[in-house]
Short mmCIF file of C-alpha atoms and ligand atoms in Angstrom, two decimals:
data_model
loop_
_atom_site.label_atom_id
_atom_site.label_comp_id
_atom_site.label_asym_id
_atom_site.label_seq_id
_atom_site.Cartn_x
_atom_site.Cartn_y
_atom_site.Cartn_z
CA MET A 1 -4.31 -26.40 -0.55
CA LYS A 2 -7.58 -24.68 -1.20
CA ARG A 3 -9.66 -26.31 -3.93
CA ARG A 4 -11.38 -23.91 -6.26
CA SER A 5 -14.51 -26.02 -6.48
CA LEU A 6 -16.36 -23.09 -7.99
CA VAL A 7 -13.98 -22.90 -10.94
CA LEU A 8 -14.05 -26.64 -11.47
CA GLY A 9 -17.77 -26.88 -10.99
CA GLY A 10 -18.41 -23.98 -13.34
CA ALA A 11 -16.09 -25.35 -15.98
CA GLY A 12 -17.51 -28.87 -15.63
CA ALA A 13 -21.05 -27.63 -16.05
CA ALA A 14 -20.03 -25.64 -19.09
CA LEU A 15 -18.46 -28.69 -20.68
CA ALA A 16 -21.52 -30.79 -19.93
CA ALA A 17 -23.54 -28.21 -21.80
CA GLY A 18 -21.54 -29.18 -24.89
CA GLY A 19 -22.07 -26.85 -27.83
CA ALA A 20 -23.34 -24.01 -25.65
CA ALA A 21 -20.09 -24.03 -23.71
CA MET A 22 -18.09 -23.82 -26.92
CA LEU A 23 -19.83 -20.53 -27.66
CA TRP A 24 -18.17 -19.04 -24.58
CA ARG A 25 -14.85 -20.58 -25.39
CA PRO A 26 -12.06 -18.28 -24.18
CA ASN A 27 -9.56 -16.99 -26.71
CA ASP A 28 -5.93 -18.01 -26.51
CA MET A 29 -4.46 -15.14 -24.48
CA GLY A 30 -1.03 -16.66 -23.89
CA ALA A 31 2.27 -15.14 -25.01
CA PRO A 32 5.95 -15.35 -24.09
CA HIS A 33 7.46 -12.83 -21.64
CA ASN A 34 7.82 -9.43 -23.35
CA ALA A 35 11.22 -7.72 -23.54
CA TYR A 36 10.86 -6.21 -20.03
CA PHE A 37 10.13 -9.50 -18.30
CA SER A 38 12.54 -11.54 -20.48
CA LYS A 39 15.33 -9.24 -19.31
CA LEU A 40 14.26 -9.69 -15.67
CA ASN A 41 14.07 -13.45 -16.14
CA ILE A 42 17.66 -13.52 -17.44
CA LEU A 43 18.79 -11.24 -14.61
CA LEU A 44 17.19 -13.38 -11.90
CA LYS A 45 18.44 -16.66 -13.36
CA ARG A 46 21.93 -15.15 -13.33
CA ASP A 47 21.92 -13.31 -9.99
CA GLY A 48 18.68 -14.11 -8.13
CA PRO A 49 18.40 -16.25 -4.99
CA GLY A 50 16.23 -19.01 -6.54
CA ARG A 51 13.15 -18.32 -4.42
CA PRO A 52 10.22 -15.88 -4.58
CA VAL A 53 11.41 -12.28 -4.31
CA MET A 54 9.85 -8.82 -4.31
CA LEU A 55 11.44 -6.75 -7.06
CA LEU A 56 11.49 -2.94 -7.13
CA ASP A 57 12.07 -1.20 -10.46
CA MET A 58 14.00 1.88 -9.31
CA ASP A 59 13.62 3.84 -12.55
CA ARG A 60 9.87 3.44 -12.30
CA VAL A 61 9.89 4.21 -8.57
CA ASN A 62 11.64 7.50 -9.40
CA THR A 63 9.12 8.35 -12.12
CA ASN A 64 6.31 7.73 -9.63
CA ILE A 65 7.89 9.79 -6.84
CA ASP A 66 8.36 12.71 -9.24
CA GLN A 67 4.78 12.35 -10.40
CA ILE A 68 3.40 12.44 -6.85
CA ALA A 69 5.69 15.24 -5.64
CA GLY A 70 4.80 17.29 -8.73
CA SER A 71 1.14 16.78 -8.06
CA VAL A 72 1.47 17.92 -4.42
CA GLY A 73 3.38 20.99 -5.60
CA ILE A 74 5.67 23.24 -3.59
CA LYS A 75 3.05 24.97 -1.44
CA LYS A 76 1.88 21.84 0.34
CA THR A 77 3.66 19.11 2.28
CA TYR A 78 3.99 15.67 0.74
CA ARG A 79 3.57 13.12 3.55
CA VAL A 80 4.88 9.62 2.75
CA VAL A 81 2.63 6.77 3.91
CA VAL A 82 4.96 4.39 5.77
CA LYS A 83 2.72 1.30 5.85
CA SER A 84 2.54 1.28 2.05
CA LEU A 85 6.34 1.46 1.61
CA PRO A 86 7.47 -0.56 4.65
CA SER A 87 11.25 -0.40 4.36
CA VAL A 88 13.65 2.15 5.85
CA PRO A 89 15.94 2.43 2.77
CA LEU A 90 12.91 2.71 0.48
CA LEU A 91 11.41 5.46 2.63
CA GLU A 92 14.77 7.21 2.77
CA HIS A 93 14.96 7.13 -1.01
CA VAL A 94 11.43 8.55 -1.39
CA MET A 95 12.01 11.25 1.23
CA GLN A 96 15.27 12.36 -0.37
CA ARG A 97 13.96 12.43 -3.89
CA ALA A 98 10.68 14.14 -2.97
CA LYS A 99 12.50 16.46 -0.51
CA THR A 100 10.12 15.75 2.33
CA ASN A 101 10.58 14.94 5.96
CA SER A 102 6.96 14.10 6.69
CA LEU A 103 5.64 10.59 7.29
CA MET A 104 2.30 9.02 8.10
CA VAL A 105 2.66 6.03 10.44
CA PHE A 106 0.10 3.33 11.33
CA HIS A 107 1.92 0.82 13.51
CA GLN A 108 3.78 1.22 16.81
CA PRO A 109 6.81 -0.95 15.85
CA PHE A 110 7.15 1.05 12.63
CA LEU A 111 7.00 4.31 14.60
CA ASN A 112 9.84 3.18 16.85
CA ALA A 113 11.83 2.12 13.77
CA ILE A 114 11.17 5.55 12.22
CA ALA A 115 12.31 7.31 15.40
CA ASP A 116 15.61 5.39 15.18
CA ALA A 117 16.16 5.69 11.44
CA PHE A 118 14.90 9.24 10.85
CA PRO A 119 15.42 11.14 14.11
CA HIS A 120 14.50 14.44 12.44
CA SER A 121 11.34 13.30 10.67
CA ASP A 122 7.84 14.49 11.41
CA ALA A 123 5.27 11.73 11.95
CA LEU A 124 1.50 12.02 11.80
CA ILE A 125 -0.21 8.90 13.13
CA GLY A 126 -2.70 7.64 10.53
CA LYS A 127 -5.18 5.85 12.80
CA PRO A 128 -6.14 6.32 16.44
CA MET A 129 -3.89 3.95 18.40
CA PRO A 130 -4.80 2.27 21.70
CA VAL A 131 -3.16 4.26 24.48
CA SER A 132 -1.20 1.14 25.45
CA ALA A 133 0.54 1.27 22.04
CA VAL A 134 1.50 4.88 22.78
CA ASN A 135 2.87 3.77 26.12
CA THR A 136 4.86 1.00 24.39
CA PHE A 137 6.25 3.56 21.93
CA TYR A 138 7.55 5.78 24.74
CA ARG A 139 8.95 2.80 26.65
CA LYS A 140 10.89 1.61 23.59
CA LEU A 141 12.02 5.12 22.72
CA GLY A 142 14.34 5.20 25.70
CA ASN A 143 17.03 7.86 25.33
CA SER A 144 16.61 8.27 21.59
CA LYS A 145 17.46 11.60 19.93
CA TYR A 146 13.92 11.63 18.59
CA ASP A 147 11.90 14.37 20.27
CA ALA A 148 8.38 12.91 20.29
CA ALA A 149 6.93 16.08 21.83
CA SER A 150 7.74 18.07 18.70
CA GLN A 151 7.84 15.33 16.06
CA VAL A 152 4.79 13.09 16.52
CA GLN A 153 1.16 14.09 16.06
CA TRP A 154 -1.12 11.55 17.74
CA LEU A 155 -4.47 11.00 16.07
CA ILE A 156 -7.52 11.44 18.29
CA ASP A 157 -11.06 10.46 17.35
CA THR A 158 -13.08 10.77 20.61
CA PRO A 159 -13.02 12.69 23.92
CA GLU A 160 -12.48 9.34 25.71
CA ARG A 161 -9.28 8.69 23.78
CA LEU A 162 -8.08 12.25 24.37
CA ASN A 163 -8.61 11.73 28.12
CA GLN A 164 -6.61 8.49 27.98
CA TYR A 165 -3.73 10.19 26.16
CA GLN A 166 -3.82 13.11 28.58
CA SER A 167 -3.54 10.72 31.55
CA LEU A 168 -0.60 8.96 29.92
CA ALA A 169 1.10 12.30 29.12
CA LYS A 170 0.76 13.29 32.79
CA GLN A 171 2.02 9.92 33.97
CA LEU A 172 5.07 10.04 31.67
CA GLY A 173 5.65 13.76 32.19
CA VAL A 174 5.59 14.48 28.43
CA LYS A 175 3.75 16.83 26.11
CA MET A 176 1.77 15.32 23.23
CA ARG A 177 0.82 16.94 19.93
CA ILE A 178 -2.77 16.11 19.02
CA ASN A 179 -4.33 15.89 15.55
CA PHE A 180 -8.08 15.24 15.17
CA GLU A 181 -9.36 12.54 12.84
CA ILE A 182 -12.38 14.08 11.09
CA ASP A 183 -15.09 12.35 9.06
CA VAL A 184 -15.28 14.03 5.65
CA GLY A 185 -17.54 11.34 4.17
CA LEU A 186 -15.72 8.03 4.50
CA HIS A 187 -17.64 7.24 7.71
CA ARG A 188 -14.77 5.19 9.12
CA GLY A 189 -14.88 7.12 12.38
CA GLY A 190 -13.32 10.36 13.54
CA LEU A 191 -15.16 13.45 14.69
CA PRO A 192 -18.60 13.18 13.06
CA GLU A 193 -19.32 16.91 12.76
CA PRO A 194 -17.51 20.24 13.23
CA GLU A 195 -19.28 20.93 16.54
CA ALA A 196 -17.32 18.01 18.04
CA VAL A 197 -14.10 20.06 17.76
CA ARG A 198 -14.82 22.57 20.54
CA PRO A 199 -15.11 20.22 23.56
CA LEU A 200 -11.85 18.52 22.54
CA LEU A 201 -10.09 21.84 22.08
CA ASN A 202 -11.30 22.90 25.53
CA ILE A 203 -9.61 19.86 27.12
CA ILE A 204 -6.39 20.71 25.26
CA LYS A 205 -6.50 24.44 26.12
CA GLU A 206 -6.85 23.65 29.79
CA ASP A 207 -3.71 21.49 29.85
CA PRO A 208 -1.00 23.24 27.78
CA GLU A 209 1.68 21.46 29.79
CA HIS A 210 0.68 18.08 28.34
CA LEU A 211 -1.37 18.71 25.20
CA GLN A 212 -1.09 20.83 22.06
CA PHE A 213 -3.51 20.95 19.14
CA THR A 214 -1.67 20.63 15.83
CA GLY A 215 -4.17 19.82 13.10
CA LEU A 216 -6.84 17.77 11.34
CA MET A 217 -6.78 14.59 9.26
CA GLY A 218 -9.68 13.86 6.90
CA TYR A 219 -9.19 10.87 4.60
CA GLU A 220 -11.51 10.48 1.60
CA PRO A 221 -10.68 7.31 -0.40
CA HIS A 222 -14.36 6.98 -1.30
CA LEU A 223 -13.53 9.46 -4.09
CA SER A 224 -11.06 6.90 -5.55
CA GLY A 225 -13.10 5.19 -8.18
CA LEU A 226 -14.35 8.45 -9.62
CA GLN A 227 -12.60 10.42 -12.29
CA ALA A 228 -13.08 13.13 -9.71
CA ALA A 229 -12.10 16.72 -10.41
CA LEU A 230 -12.34 19.74 -8.13
CA GLY A 231 -15.69 20.76 -9.56
CA ASP A 232 -17.38 17.40 -8.91
CA PRO A 233 -20.19 17.52 -6.35
CA SER A 234 -18.61 14.64 -4.38
CA VAL A 235 -15.30 16.52 -4.10
CA LYS A 236 -17.03 19.81 -3.25
CA GLN A 237 -18.92 17.96 -0.55
CA VAL A 238 -15.69 16.58 1.00
CA LEU A 239 -13.97 19.98 0.88
CA GLY A 240 -17.07 21.72 2.24
CA VAL A 241 -17.13 19.38 5.25
CA TYR A 242 -13.36 19.84 5.74
CA LYS A 243 -13.76 23.66 5.68
CA GLY A 244 -16.53 23.35 8.29
CA PHE A 245 -14.05 21.70 10.66
CA ILE A 246 -11.41 24.33 9.93
CA ASP A 247 -13.91 27.13 10.68
CA GLN A 248 -14.81 25.51 13.99
CA ALA A 249 -11.17 25.18 15.00
CA LYS A 250 -10.62 28.84 14.02
CA SER A 251 -13.59 30.07 15.99
CA ALA A 252 -12.36 28.09 19.02
CA GLY A 253 -9.11 30.07 18.82
CA ALA A 254 -6.76 27.76 16.85
CA ASP A 255 -4.07 29.40 14.70
CA ILE A 256 -4.99 27.82 11.36
CA ASP A 257 -1.75 28.84 9.61
CA LYS A 258 0.26 26.68 11.99
CA LEU A 259 -1.91 23.54 11.64
CA THR A 260 -1.26 20.35 9.70
CA LEU A 261 -4.39 19.98 7.57
CA ASN A 262 -3.91 16.49 6.17
CA GLY A 263 -5.92 14.47 3.72
CA ALA A 264 -5.84 12.44 0.50
CA GLY A 265 -4.03 9.26 -0.46
CA SER A 266 -2.44 8.04 -3.68
CA HIS A 267 -5.81 7.59 -5.39
CA THR A 268 -7.08 11.10 -4.72
CA LEU A 269 -4.06 13.35 -4.29
CA GLY A 270 -4.21 14.45 -7.93
CA ILE A 271 -7.59 16.11 -7.33
CA TYR A 272 -6.21 18.86 -5.10
CA HIS A 273 -3.43 20.30 -7.24
CA ARG A 274 -5.24 23.63 -7.45
CA ASP A 275 -6.99 23.59 -4.10
CA ASN A 276 -5.59 24.89 -0.83
CA THR A 277 -8.10 23.64 1.74
CA MET A 278 -5.58 21.03 2.91
CA ASN A 279 -1.88 21.88 3.22
CA ASP A 280 -0.57 18.34 3.74
CA LEU A 281 -1.28 15.43 1.37
CA SER A 282 -0.42 11.76 1.92
CA ALA A 283 0.59 9.07 -0.55
CA GLY A 284 2.49 5.81 -0.37
CA SER A 285 1.17 3.06 -2.64
CA GLY A 286 1.35 5.24 -5.76
CA VAL A 287 5.16 5.04 -5.52
CA VAL A 288 5.05 1.33 -6.35
CA LYS A 289 1.57 1.06 -7.88
CA PRO A 290 0.11 -2.34 -7.06
CA THR A 291 -2.95 -3.38 -9.11
CA ASP A 292 -5.53 -1.83 -6.74
CA PHE A 293 -3.96 1.49 -7.73
CA ASP A 294 -4.70 1.22 -11.43
CA THR A 295 -7.02 4.19 -10.91
CA TYR A 296 -7.76 7.41 -12.74
CA HIS A 297 -5.43 9.85 -10.97
CA LEU A 298 -2.51 7.42 -11.13
CA THR A 299 -2.66 6.83 -14.88
CA ASP A 300 0.84 8.30 -15.32
CA ASN A 301 2.36 6.19 -12.54
CA LEU A 302 3.99 2.89 -13.52
CA PRO A 303 3.83 -0.54 -11.88
CA ALA A 304 7.14 -0.75 -9.99
CA ILE A 305 6.86 -3.82 -7.71
CA PHE A 306 6.70 -7.39 -8.90
CA ILE A 307 6.81 -10.75 -7.22
CA ALA A 308 9.20 -12.94 -9.21
CA THR A 309 9.09 -16.66 -8.55
CA PRO A 310 10.90 -19.63 -10.11
CA ILE A 311 9.09 -22.38 -11.98
CA LEU A 312 9.57 -25.73 -10.24
CA LYS A 313 7.80 -28.06 -12.68
CA ARG A 314 6.40 -28.01 -16.21
CA TYR A 315 3.92 -30.36 -17.91
CA ASP A 316 2.71 -30.15 -21.50
CA GLU A 317 -0.77 -31.16 -20.46
CA LEU A 318 -3.23 -30.16 -17.76
CA LYS A 319 -3.39 -32.18 -14.57
CA VAL A 320 -6.32 -31.86 -12.17
CA PRO A 321 -6.15 -33.47 -8.74
CA GLY A 322 -7.87 -36.86 -8.94
CA ASP A 323 -9.90 -36.04 -12.04
CA LEU A 324 -8.51 -37.37 -15.31
CA ALA A 325 -11.57 -36.66 -17.45
CA LEU A 326 -11.72 -33.02 -16.51
CA ALA A 327 -7.99 -32.69 -17.16
CA LYS A 328 -8.64 -33.86 -20.74
CA LEU A 329 -11.76 -31.74 -21.30
CA LEU A 330 -10.77 -28.38 -19.83
CA PRO A 331 -7.94 -27.69 -22.31
CA LEU A 332 -10.34 -28.40 -25.20
CA TRP A 333 -12.61 -25.69 -23.88
CA ASN A 334 -9.95 -23.22 -22.74
CA PRO A 335 -6.76 -22.98 -24.83
CA ASN A 336 -5.13 -21.18 -21.88
CA MET A 337 -5.11 -24.49 -19.98
CA ARG A 338 -2.96 -26.59 -22.30
CA ARG A 339 0.23 -26.42 -20.25
CA LEU A 340 0.74 -26.67 -16.51
CA TYR A 341 3.49 -25.19 -14.40
CA TYR A 342 4.09 -25.23 -10.66
CA ILE A 343 5.64 -22.12 -9.17
CA TYR A 344 7.62 -21.73 -5.95
CA GLY A 345 5.08 -20.42 -3.39
CA GLY A 346 1.84 -18.73 -4.33
CA TYR A 347 -1.53 -17.61 -3.00
CA TRP A 348 -0.27 -14.09 -2.53
CA LYS A 349 -2.51 -11.05 -2.84
CA ALA A 350 -1.27 -10.68 -6.41
CA GLN A 351 -2.15 -11.18 -10.07
CA MET A 352 -0.01 -12.92 -12.66
CA VAL A 353 1.33 -10.32 -15.07
CA SER A 354 3.82 -12.37 -17.08
CA PRO A 355 3.27 -14.72 -18.78
CA PRO A 356 0.00 -13.07 -19.82
CA GLY A 357 -3.36 -14.77 -20.27
CA VAL A 358 -3.17 -17.06 -17.23
CA PRO A 359 -6.66 -18.18 -16.14
CA ASP A 360 -7.75 -18.35 -12.49
CA PRO A 361 -5.88 -21.22 -10.86
CA ILE A 362 -7.71 -24.50 -10.21
CA TYR A 363 -6.45 -24.26 -6.64
CA GLN A 364 -3.87 -22.19 -4.80
CA SER A 365 -1.14 -23.21 -2.42
CA THR A 366 1.29 -21.10 -0.41
CA ASN A 367 3.90 -23.83 -0.96
CA GLN A 368 3.68 -24.58 -4.71
CA SER A 369 0.84 -23.29 -6.82
CA PRO A 370 -0.32 -24.57 -10.21
CA VAL A 371 -0.35 -22.10 -13.11
CA SER A 372 -1.94 -23.22 -16.35
CA THR A 373 -1.09 -21.47 -19.59
CA SER A 374 -1.60 -21.62 -23.29
CA ALA A 375 0.83 -23.58 -25.48
CA ALA A 376 2.17 -20.16 -26.54
CA VAL A 377 3.93 -19.93 -23.18
CA ASP A 378 7.13 -21.86 -23.47
CA LEU A 379 8.97 -21.30 -20.19
CA LYS A 380 11.34 -23.85 -18.66
CA VAL A 381 11.89 -25.12 -15.14
CA ASP A 382 13.98 -22.45 -13.29
CA ASP A 383 12.63 -19.64 -15.47
CA TYR A 384 10.70 -17.02 -13.51
CA MET A 385 7.06 -15.93 -13.57
CA PHE A 386 6.04 -12.42 -12.49
CA LEU A 387 3.05 -11.22 -10.50
CA ARG A 388 1.83 -7.77 -9.52
CA PRO A 389 0.73 -7.45 -5.89
CA THR A 390 -2.80 -6.09 -5.50
CA GLN A 391 -1.61 -3.94 -2.58
CA SER A 392 1.77 -3.11 -1.12
CA GLU A 393 1.43 -2.80 2.64
CA HIS A 394 1.01 -6.47 3.54
CA VAL A 395 2.52 -8.16 0.49
CA MET A 396 5.83 -6.27 0.64
CA LEU A 397 6.46 -7.77 4.08
CA GLN A 398 6.18 -11.40 2.90
CA PHE A 399 9.49 -11.90 1.07
CA GLY A 400 12.25 -10.72 3.37
CA ASP A 401 14.52 -8.08 1.83
CA LEU A 402 13.24 -6.17 -1.19
CA LEU A 403 15.32 -6.58 -4.34
CA PRO A 404 15.73 -3.24 -6.11
CA PHE A 405 17.03 -3.26 -9.68
CA ARG A 406 17.98 -0.74 -12.30
CA GLY A 407 18.37 -1.72 -15.96
CA ASP A 408 19.90 -5.19 -15.92
CA GLN A 409 21.54 -4.90 -12.51
CA LEU A 410 20.24 -6.07 -9.15
CA LEU A 411 21.12 -3.52 -6.46
CA ASP A 412 21.79 -4.13 -2.76
CA PRO A 413 18.78 -5.71 -0.99
CA TRP A 414 16.65 -3.47 1.23
CA PRO A 415 15.33 -4.83 4.55
CA VAL A 416 11.65 -4.41 5.34
CA PHE A 417 10.14 -3.47 8.69
CA HIS A 418 9.59 -6.04 11.44
CA GLN A 419 5.96 -6.47 12.43
CA THR A 420 6.88 -6.45 16.09
CA GLY A 421 9.41 -4.55 18.16
C1 PLP B 1 -5.40 7.94 6.80
C2 PLP B 1 -4.83 7.51 5.50
N1 PLP B 1 -4.24 8.44 4.72
C3 PLP B 1 -3.69 8.11 3.56
C4 PLP B 1 -3.68 6.80 3.12
C5 PLP B 1 -3.14 6.55 1.75
O1 PLP B 1 -2.18 5.58 1.59
P1 PLP B 1 -1.83 5.13 0.10
O2 PLP B 1 -1.34 6.30 -0.63
O3 PLP B 1 -0.79 4.09 0.31
O4 PLP B 1 -3.09 4.60 -0.48
C6 PLP B 1 -4.28 5.81 3.89
C7 PLP B 1 -4.32 4.42 3.44
O5 PLP B 1 -4.87 3.52 4.05
C8 PLP B 1 -4.88 6.18 5.12
O6 PLP B 1 -5.50 5.27 5.89
#
């Protein structure tokens, strides 16, 4: 149990300030579940497992896939970001609907799972992996139908790493496709300037038996917060740097038309609809739209994942651990603290979405968390509350199988990836 002393301290000081505090008095923001969440509440009370679950609204998922695929257009490849949608059936659904075979993978166990589940997919690795993880991947691959030599592009950020991969390729007697991570302004690593391309390409050219150059990856989420359009100086800057790398690769003899020129993510993909610098755009989170993705280019995407959790206890007054006076005073100041519920679990990377108007909790617990509400919220024990995850990649792995639904029907559960394996 982590005590939110800041919240208590702040609230206590405000109350001590008497009249001044009343000037800042919060409005009553509480309300019952709307029609959408009332329907889900009824559905889960009827058919749910009685514990916290991760729901997936399949109609909204489909809207979001269509939105992203439409934005990528038919001339470029839409690459699905596996870590942000960490479930084989979910990925299969996205790949089928968006008609793409291309994945971006960030974790060795997920890559092995992909090789098993989608033996014909094409995987670009999204971060430079330790060479020992690459070794583990090959060891676990065994006699799989998956042809890593033609289906994986390993991401390389330095000559040292390329040398390590080359040694492993020689040792295993395999050929590796190599994509260069390039720094287009994020400054999270990768080749720092176009001139760094040539020495790497020289290593690759000299060992065609084990290495093949297949493209560039330049990620630019620093454009996320902006209402960025193609004409914006920040976007022009990113594309200018990207073109510099392409020119270098061309002048070192690479066949540009055959390369995977990857970039973007859910936040920024919408910028490039009319630009052809990159031919391969990634997105994952925008399919389910957690709260961190309430950003400009995803305005037409809809929140499609929710944590639903049963209410364990309800009190028609506030209770504060050990502090009776504060429990009496706080609800006078904040009408959103007149009722107290305890939910099953808590402390997720998530924000309460229904009921609305829930203030920051006094403390959080992963076992049972308090949720205070206004008197306008009249839920019962065993009713459900709903939260929106702030991000998908970690939170979606915390609940066991995902629970997809359509209309007022729960569909078959979808397993998520294992973190190891
Ligand atoms: C290299 C790279 N590309 C793309 C993405 C975009 O993923 P998403 O669309 O889930 O934000 C990420 C996210 O971390 C990334 O690291």
